[in-house]
C-alpha cells in the first residue's frame, strides 16, 4: 500500500507542475499543453515576429524545399499575428497549425532550440533557456560584403587556427556565385547574415525594393546552406522604420567601425580596431579586402591577450535579438530606423 500511495503522491506533484505550465510541460514525455502566443511572448509583438521567423525556417525544412519559388512562397504563408491564437507545447517542440498554404502543410513543430530567446524562458526546456551572461569580456567580429572566393577561405582558416567564431554579412549575388564558401562559413561554426542582394542604399530605393533585396538574399543563402539567415545588416547602416517592420528580421549594426574600406592598410586597420574596441562591442570589417583579412590574426591575438572572448553576434546578444529592433552592441539597441 505504501508504494501505491507514494506513486499517487508523485503523480499528483507531476500533474500540479504540468498545470502550472513552463519547461516541465515542454519536456514531459507524452505530455502536450495548449498555450496562447500571448503567454509564450508575454504579449510582446516583437517576440511573436521572431516566432514567425522561426516558423518560416521550419516550414521550409518540413517541406524539404529547395527551389527558389518555394523559398519566396514561405513569406506568403499566413502566420499568427494575434496573441489569442493558440499553439501546443509538445516533447519535440512548439506545434503550430497552419492555414491552407503553398506547401500543403497542416502543422509544423518548431524545435525548442530554434526558439531560444524568442519564447519566455519558463515555456522552454532548461537546455534551451537563456541565462544571464557577462559581456564585459565579449566582442563580436563581423565581416561584410563577401563571400570572396580567395579572401573568405583565408579568413576562415585564421578563425579556425585561433579557435574563434565571427559573423559574416553576405551579399546575395556573391552567395549565388560562391555557395560553397557560404557553406564553409557555417561549417566552421560561424554565423551568416543578410547584407542585401547587391548593396544598394535602402533609404533611396523604398520599402518594396528593400523587401525584395532582403528576400532575394534570404533565398540565395537558403539555397546555398539550407538555412534562412536570422539577421539583416543594411548597406551603409541605412534603414527606415517601415523597412524594418516589413522585413521582420533583427537588424545588426555596429559600435566599432574599422574603416578598413577607406584605409586599405593593415596596420591602420589593426590600430583602429584596438583603439576603439571594448567589451560588448560589435566590430565592423570586410572580408573582401586583402588588408583587412591580413589584419585579422593580429587583431584576434591582441583582443584575446586582453582577455576578450570573440563570439558570434547571437552569443553577444544572448540570443535575444528580435525583429523590429536594431542592435549596435551587447546592451545598445533601439527601434529599427530610429
Tab-separated table of C-alpha atoms in Angstrom:
chain	number	residue	atom	x	y	z
A	1	UNK	CA	0.000	0.000	0.000
A	2	UNK	CA	2.823	2.405	0.835
A	3	UNK	CA	4.211	2.026	-2.678
A	4	UNK	CA	0.799	2.708	-4.183
A	5	UNK	CA	0.242	5.803	-2.017
A	6	UNK	CA	3.699	7.129	-2.811
A	7	UNK	CA	3.033	6.646	-6.537
A	8	UNK	CA	-0.188	8.626	-6.226
A	9	UNK	CA	1.638	11.472	-4.457
A	10	UNK	CA	4.322	11.623	-7.154
A	11	UNK	CA	1.636	11.598	-9.830
A	12	UNK	CA	-0.183	14.499	-8.154
A	13	UNK	CA	3.043	16.510	-7.937
A	14	UNK	CA	3.742	15.965	-11.645
A	15	UNK	CA	0.199	16.936	-12.585
A	16	UNK	CA	0.499	20.090	-10.471
A	17	UNK	CA	3.719	21.090	-12.185
A	18	UNK	CA	2.213	20.451	-15.597
A	19	UNK	CA	-0.831	22.559	-14.749
A	20	UNK	CA	1.461	25.467	-13.862
A	21	UNK	CA	2.993	25.422	-17.345
A	22	UNK	CA	6.611	26.039	-18.229
A	23	UNK	CA	9.595	23.890	-19.058
A	24	UNK	CA	8.230	20.815	-17.285
A	25	UNK	CA	5.302	20.724	-19.680
A	26	UNK	CA	7.521	21.131	-22.702
A	27	UNK	CA	9.719	18.133	-21.972
A	28	UNK	CA	7.440	15.752	-20.066
A	29	UNK	CA	7.185	12.544	-22.040
A	30	UNK	CA	3.825	12.074	-23.687
A	31	UNK	CA	2.556	15.445	-22.424
A	32	UNK	CA	1.114	18.235	-24.583
A	33	UNK	CA	-0.074	21.625	-23.347
A	34	UNK	CA	-2.056	24.262	-25.213
A	35	UNK	CA	-0.827	27.830	-24.761
A	36	UNK	CA	-1.547	31.180	-26.365
A	37	UNK	CA	1.050	33.223	-28.176
A	38	UNK	CA	0.366	35.898	-25.594
A	39	UNK	CA	1.627	33.519	-22.905
A	40	UNK	CA	4.635	32.426	-24.963
A	41	UNK	CA	5.707	36.008	-25.666
A	42	UNK	CA	4.486	37.879	-22.583
A	43	UNK	CA	2.352	39.780	-25.140
A	44	UNK	CA	5.433	41.164	-26.871
A	45	UNK	CA	4.697	41.564	-30.617
A	46	UNK	CA	8.406	41.512	-31.448
A	47	UNK	CA	8.731	38.081	-29.851
A	48	UNK	CA	5.757	36.932	-31.907
A	49	UNK	CA	7.502	38.205	-35.051
A	50	UNK	CA	10.542	36.152	-34.025
A	51	UNK	CA	8.362	33.046	-33.726
A	52	UNK	CA	7.049	33.710	-37.235
A	53	UNK	CA	10.642	33.932	-38.424
A	54	UNK	CA	11.432	30.548	-36.862
A	55	UNK	CA	8.233	29.129	-38.342
A	56	UNK	CA	9.338	30.017	-41.884
A	57	UNK	CA	12.560	28.099	-41.423
A	58	UNK	CA	10.626	25.091	-40.119
A	59	UNK	CA	8.110	25.190	-42.975
A	60	UNK	CA	10.951	25.037	-45.496
A	61	UNK	CA	12.596	22.219	-43.581
A	62	UNK	CA	9.462	20.089	-43.252
A	63	UNK	CA	8.545	20.711	-46.885
A	64	UNK	CA	12.108	19.840	-47.927
A	65	UNK	CA	12.028	22.979	-50.040
A	66	UNK	CA	14.905	23.621	-52.408
A	67	UNK	CA	13.511	25.568	-55.349
A	68	UNK	CA	13.703	29.346	-55.368
A	69	UNK	CA	9.948	29.838	-55.796
A	70	UNK	CA	9.328	27.723	-52.677
A	71	UNK	CA	11.588	29.968	-50.623
A	72	UNK	CA	9.763	33.019	-51.914
A	73	UNK	CA	6.408	31.359	-51.175
A	74	UNK	CA	7.211	30.857	-47.496
A	75	UNK	CA	6.815	34.597	-46.953
A	76	UNK	CA	3.246	34.318	-48.248
A	77	UNK	CA	2.200	31.762	-45.619
A	78	UNK	CA	-0.200	33.326	-43.129
A	79	UNK	CA	1.295	33.048	-39.641
A	80	UNK	CA	-0.103	34.186	-36.270
A	81	UNK	CA	-0.300	37.912	-35.579
A	82	UNK	CA	-2.755	37.807	-32.668
A	83	UNK	CA	-1.827	36.978	-29.089
A	84	UNK	CA	-5.010	34.965	-28.545
A	85	UNK	CA	-4.075	32.362	-31.164
A	86	UNK	CA	-3.004	29.018	-29.722
A	87	UNK	CA	-0.135	26.576	-30.157
A	88	UNK	CA	0.877	23.363	-28.410
A	89	UNK	CA	3.936	22.584	-26.342
A	90	UNK	CA	4.999	19.026	-27.174
A	91	UNK	CA	8.025	16.946	-26.188
A	92	UNK	CA	9.561	17.716	-29.609
A	93	UNK	CA	8.875	21.446	-29.854
A	94	UNK	CA	6.236	24.089	-30.384
A	95	UNK	CA	3.486	22.758	-32.630
A	96	UNK	CA	1.568	25.269	-34.755
A	97	UNK	CA	-1.413	24.683	-37.017
A	98	UNK	CA	-1.246	26.338	-40.431
A	99	UNK	CA	-3.906	27.753	-42.697
A	100	UNK	CA	-4.075	26.489	-46.303
A	101	UNK	CA	-0.723	27.175	-47.932
A	102	UNK	CA	1.504	26.542	-50.944
A	103	UNK	CA	3.340	23.749	-49.111
A	104	UNK	CA	0.178	21.832	-48.183
A	105	UNK	CA	1.385	21.559	-44.598
A	106	UNK	CA	-1.292	21.423	-41.922
A	107	UNK	CA	1.060	21.867	-38.983
A	108	UNK	CA	4.701	22.341	-38.104
A	109	UNK	CA	6.750	21.625	-34.985
A	110	UNK	CA	9.489	24.153	-34.265
A	111	UNK	CA	12.323	22.653	-32.189
A	112	UNK	CA	12.840	24.444	-28.887
A	113	UNK	CA	16.468	25.052	-29.853
A	114	UNK	CA	15.183	27.464	-32.528
A	115	UNK	CA	13.114	29.411	-30.004
A	116	UNK	CA	15.849	30.285	-27.526
A	117	UNK	CA	15.485	33.946	-26.587
A	118	UNK	CA	12.264	34.235	-28.587
A	119	UNK	CA	9.904	32.492	-26.168
A	120	UNK	CA	9.610	33.285	-22.465
A	121	UNK	CA	12.070	31.027	-20.627
A	122	UNK	CA	9.561	29.150	-18.500
A	123	UNK	CA	7.965	27.622	-21.600
A	124	UNK	CA	11.249	26.125	-22.783
A	125	UNK	CA	13.190	23.079	-21.577
A	126	UNK	CA	16.056	24.089	-19.319
A	127	UNK	CA	18.637	23.275	-22.004
A	128	UNK	CA	17.108	25.919	-24.303
A	129	UNK	CA	16.620	28.732	-21.822
A	130	UNK	CA	18.800	31.805	-21.899
A	131	UNK	CA	20.904	32.646	-18.874
A	132	UNK	CA	22.484	35.884	-17.793
A	133	UNK	CA	25.880	36.416	-19.427
A	134	UNK	CA	28.665	38.896	-18.740
A	135	UNK	CA	29.527	40.745	-21.929
A	136	UNK	CA	32.289	42.935	-20.487
A	137	UNK	CA	34.840	40.499	-21.910
A	138	UNK	CA	32.981	39.562	-25.098
A	139	UNK	CA	33.487	41.041	-28.580
A	140	UNK	CA	31.790	40.120	-31.866
A	141	UNK	CA	33.858	40.437	-35.047
A	142	UNK	CA	31.711	40.877	-38.153
A	143	UNK	CA	32.698	40.866	-41.821
A	144	UNK	CA	30.667	42.388	-44.644
A	145	UNK	CA	30.345	42.131	-48.427
A	146	UNK	CA	31.545	38.560	-49.008
A	147	UNK	CA	31.860	35.812	-49.782
A	148	UNK	CA	35.098	36.359	-51.674
A	149	UNK	CA	36.499	33.274	-53.454
A	150	UNK	CA	40.043	33.774	-52.160
A	151	UNK	CA	39.907	36.015	-49.105
A	152	UNK	CA	36.964	34.465	-47.224
A	153	UNK	CA	38.542	30.967	-47.147
A	154	UNK	CA	41.772	32.568	-45.936
A	155	UNK	CA	39.909	34.323	-43.132
A	156	UNK	CA	38.107	31.099	-42.195
A	157	UNK	CA	41.480	29.406	-41.758
A	158	UNK	CA	42.545	32.205	-39.412
A	159	UNK	CA	39.387	31.881	-37.319
A	160	UNK	CA	39.856	28.128	-37.089
A	161	UNK	CA	43.516	28.495	-36.140
A	162	UNK	CA	42.704	30.758	-33.199
A	163	UNK	CA	39.536	28.873	-32.197
A	164	UNK	CA	37.202	31.850	-32.580
A	165	UNK	CA	33.980	32.488	-34.465
A	166	UNK	CA	32.634	35.517	-36.314
A	167	UNK	CA	29.504	36.679	-38.109
A	168	UNK	CA	29.528	37.201	-41.883
A	169	UNK	CA	27.003	39.527	-43.530
A	170	UNK	CA	26.950	38.368	-47.111
A	171	UNK	CA	25.750	39.925	-50.361
A	172	UNK	CA	23.202	37.748	-52.137
A	173	UNK	CA	24.657	37.903	-55.623
A	174	UNK	CA	28.027	36.727	-54.276
A	175	UNK	CA	26.375	33.917	-52.302
A	176	UNK	CA	24.722	32.743	-55.518
A	177	UNK	CA	28.101	32.806	-57.235
A	178	UNK	CA	30.071	31.104	-54.437
A	179	UNK	CA	27.612	28.942	-52.454
A	180	UNK	CA	30.345	26.524	-51.370
A	181	UNK	CA	32.077	29.302	-49.448
A	182	UNK	CA	28.877	30.263	-47.643
A	183	UNK	CA	28.514	26.634	-46.588
A	184	UNK	CA	32.108	26.683	-45.343
A	185	UNK	CA	31.340	29.751	-43.206
A	186	UNK	CA	28.615	27.853	-41.355
A	187	UNK	CA	30.598	24.618	-41.254
A	188	UNK	CA	33.288	26.480	-39.315
A	189	UNK	CA	30.844	27.365	-36.548
A	190	UNK	CA	30.383	30.923	-37.755
A	191	UNK	CA	27.176	32.817	-38.404
A	192	UNK	CA	25.675	34.109	-41.663
A	193	UNK	CA	23.634	37.278	-42.047
A	194	UNK	CA	21.884	39.074	-44.908
A	195	UNK	CA	23.611	42.145	-46.396
A	196	UNK	CA	21.222	42.760	-49.340
A	197	UNK	CA	21.399	41.427	-52.878
A	198	UNK	CA	23.701	43.998	-54.483
A	199	UNK	CA	24.429	46.587	-51.773
A	200	UNK	CA	22.051	49.494	-52.509
A	201	UNK	CA	21.195	52.233	-50.040
A	202	UNK	CA	17.845	51.072	-48.637
A	203	UNK	CA	16.833	54.645	-47.833
A	204	UNK	CA	16.957	55.558	-51.507
A	205	UNK	CA	15.090	52.578	-53.000
A	206	UNK	CA	11.928	52.414	-50.882
A	207	UNK	CA	10.289	49.694	-48.813
A	208	UNK	CA	9.123	47.374	-51.606
A	209	UNK	CA	12.541	47.169	-53.222
A	210	UNK	CA	14.212	46.774	-49.824
A	211	UNK	CA	11.982	43.786	-49.040
A	212	UNK	CA	12.869	42.341	-52.448
A	213	UNK	CA	16.597	42.797	-51.750
A	214	UNK	CA	16.307	41.029	-48.405
A	215	UNK	CA	14.020	38.241	-49.606
A	216	UNK	CA	16.161	37.534	-52.662
A	217	UNK	CA	19.271	37.254	-50.489
A	218	UNK	CA	17.494	35.059	-47.936
A	219	UNK	CA	16.595	32.803	-50.849
A	220	UNK	CA	20.211	32.656	-52.060
A	221	UNK	CA	21.519	31.872	-48.586
A	222	UNK	CA	18.884	29.189	-48.046
A	223	UNK	CA	19.632	27.566	-51.390
A	224	UNK	CA	23.350	27.581	-50.551
A	225	UNK	CA	23.123	26.410	-46.935
A	226	UNK	CA	19.626	25.122	-46.131
A	227	UNK	CA	19.245	27.862	-43.522
A	228	UNK	CA	17.469	31.212	-43.549
A	229	UNK	CA	19.674	33.944	-42.067
A	230	UNK	CA	18.364	35.446	-38.861
A	231	UNK	CA	19.870	38.930	-39.181
A	232	UNK	CA	19.963	41.733	-41.723
A	233	UNK	CA	22.697	44.355	-41.899
A	234	UNK	CA	21.565	47.156	-44.222
A	235	UNK	CA	24.264	48.570	-46.521
A	236	UNK	CA	25.729	51.775	-45.058
A	237	UNK	CA	23.631	51.092	-41.958
A	238	UNK	CA	20.650	52.852	-43.542
A	239	UNK	CA	17.134	51.537	-42.991
A	240	UNK	CA	13.775	53.150	-42.267
A	241	UNK	CA	11.294	52.128	-39.591
A	242	UNK	CA	8.845	50.995	-42.306
A	243	UNK	CA	11.511	48.816	-43.897
A	244	UNK	CA	12.388	47.325	-40.527
A	245	UNK	CA	8.758	46.371	-39.923
A	246	UNK	CA	8.393	44.938	-43.420
A	247	UNK	CA	11.446	42.646	-43.400
A	248	UNK	CA	10.639	41.168	-39.968
A	249	UNK	CA	14.243	40.315	-39.085
A	250	UNK	CA	16.534	41.761	-36.408
A	251	UNK	CA	18.882	44.420	-37.772
A	252	UNK	CA	22.520	44.308	-36.699
A	253	UNK	CA	24.584	47.473	-36.880
A	254	UNK	CA	27.964	48.017	-35.159
A	255	UNK	CA	29.645	50.008	-32.409
A	256	UNK	CA	33.207	49.924	-33.820
A	257	UNK	CA	33.846	50.849	-37.452
A	258	UNK	CA	37.321	49.771	-38.537
A	259	UNK	CA	37.002	51.929	-41.678
A	260	UNK	CA	39.095	49.275	-43.380
A	261	UNK	CA	37.405	50.083	-46.686
A	262	UNK	CA	38.816	53.612	-46.501
A	263	UNK	CA	42.320	52.799	-45.244
A	264	UNK	CA	43.110	49.608	-47.158
A	265	UNK	CA	46.074	49.477	-44.800
A	266	UNK	CA	46.649	46.509	-42.493
A	267	UNK	CA	48.412	48.455	-39.753
A	268	UNK	CA	45.770	51.169	-39.674
A	269	UNK	CA	43.048	48.523	-39.546
A	270	UNK	CA	44.694	46.923	-36.522
A	271	UNK	CA	45.218	50.229	-34.742
A	272	UNK	CA	41.676	51.435	-35.393
A	273	UNK	CA	40.066	48.278	-34.015
A	274	UNK	CA	42.329	48.050	-30.979
A	275	UNK	CA	41.893	51.739	-30.159
A	276	UNK	CA	38.111	51.651	-30.084
A	277	UNK	CA	37.063	48.132	-29.040
A	278	UNK	CA	35.715	47.361	-25.579
A	279	UNK	CA	33.600	44.613	-24.051
A	280	UNK	CA	30.171	44.236	-25.654
A	281	UNK	CA	31.198	45.797	-28.964
A	282	UNK	CA	30.269	44.695	-32.472
A	283	UNK	CA	33.229	45.353	-34.783
A	284	UNK	CA	32.681	46.077	-38.475
A	285	UNK	CA	35.240	44.819	-41.018
A	286	UNK	CA	35.138	43.429	-44.572
A	287	UNK	CA	36.350	40.102	-45.942
A	288	UNK	CA	36.697	41.456	-49.491
A	289	UNK	CA	39.849	43.466	-48.746
A	290	UNK	CA	43.202	41.668	-48.531
A	291	UNK	CA	44.471	44.193	-45.982
A	292	UNK	CA	41.535	43.507	-43.666
A	293	UNK	CA	41.970	39.754	-43.841
A	294	UNK	CA	45.700	40.213	-43.194
A	295	UNK	CA	44.884	42.313	-40.120
A	296	UNK	CA	42.604	39.674	-38.596
A	297	UNK	CA	45.269	37.427	-36.981
A	298	UNK	CA	46.871	40.317	-35.091
A	299	UNK	CA	43.515	41.751	-34.036
A	300	UNK	CA	42.410	38.368	-32.747
A	301	UNK	CA	45.643	37.751	-30.843
A	302	UNK	CA	45.636	41.207	-29.246
A	303	UNK	CA	41.986	41.053	-28.230
A	304	UNK	CA	42.485	37.595	-26.738
A	305	UNK	CA	45.572	38.852	-24.900
A	306	UNK	CA	43.338	41.471	-23.277
A	307	UNK	CA	41.059	38.700	-22.069
A	308	UNK	CA	38.281	39.124	-24.614
A	309	UNK	CA	36.302	36.165	-25.888
A	310	UNK	CA	35.476	36.516	-29.585
A	311	UNK	CA	31.912	35.366	-30.247
A	312	UNK	CA	29.123	35.453	-32.808
A	313	UNK	CA	26.510	38.199	-32.755
A	314	UNK	CA	23.951	35.729	-31.383
A	315	UNK	CA	26.216	34.876	-28.457
A	316	UNK	CA	26.954	38.533	-27.748
A	317	UNK	CA	23.248	39.396	-27.772
A	318	UNK	CA	22.467	36.288	-25.700
A	319	UNK	CA	20.052	35.097	-28.427
A	320	UNK	CA	17.616	37.883	-27.569
A	321	UNK	CA	17.669	39.769	-30.893
A	322	UNK	CA	14.129	40.472	-32.098
A	323	UNK	CA	12.615	41.747	-35.361
A	324	UNK	CA	11.800	45.452	-35.313
A	325	UNK	CA	14.929	46.289	-33.327
A	326	UNK	CA	18.447	47.228	-34.415
A	327	UNK	CA	21.462	46.260	-32.338
A	328	UNK	CA	24.687	48.249	-32.046
A	329	UNK	CA	26.264	46.293	-29.195
A	330	UNK	CA	25.506	43.933	-26.337
A	331	UNK	CA	23.302	46.412	-24.478
A	332	UNK	CA	22.712	49.056	-27.125
A	333	UNK	CA	19.570	48.618	-29.178
A	334	UNK	CA	16.651	50.704	-30.362
A	335	UNK	CA	13.716	50.566	-32.773
A	336	UNK	CA	14.803	49.950	-36.342
A	337	UNK	CA	15.032	53.186	-38.278
A	338	UNK	CA	15.489	55.371	-35.202
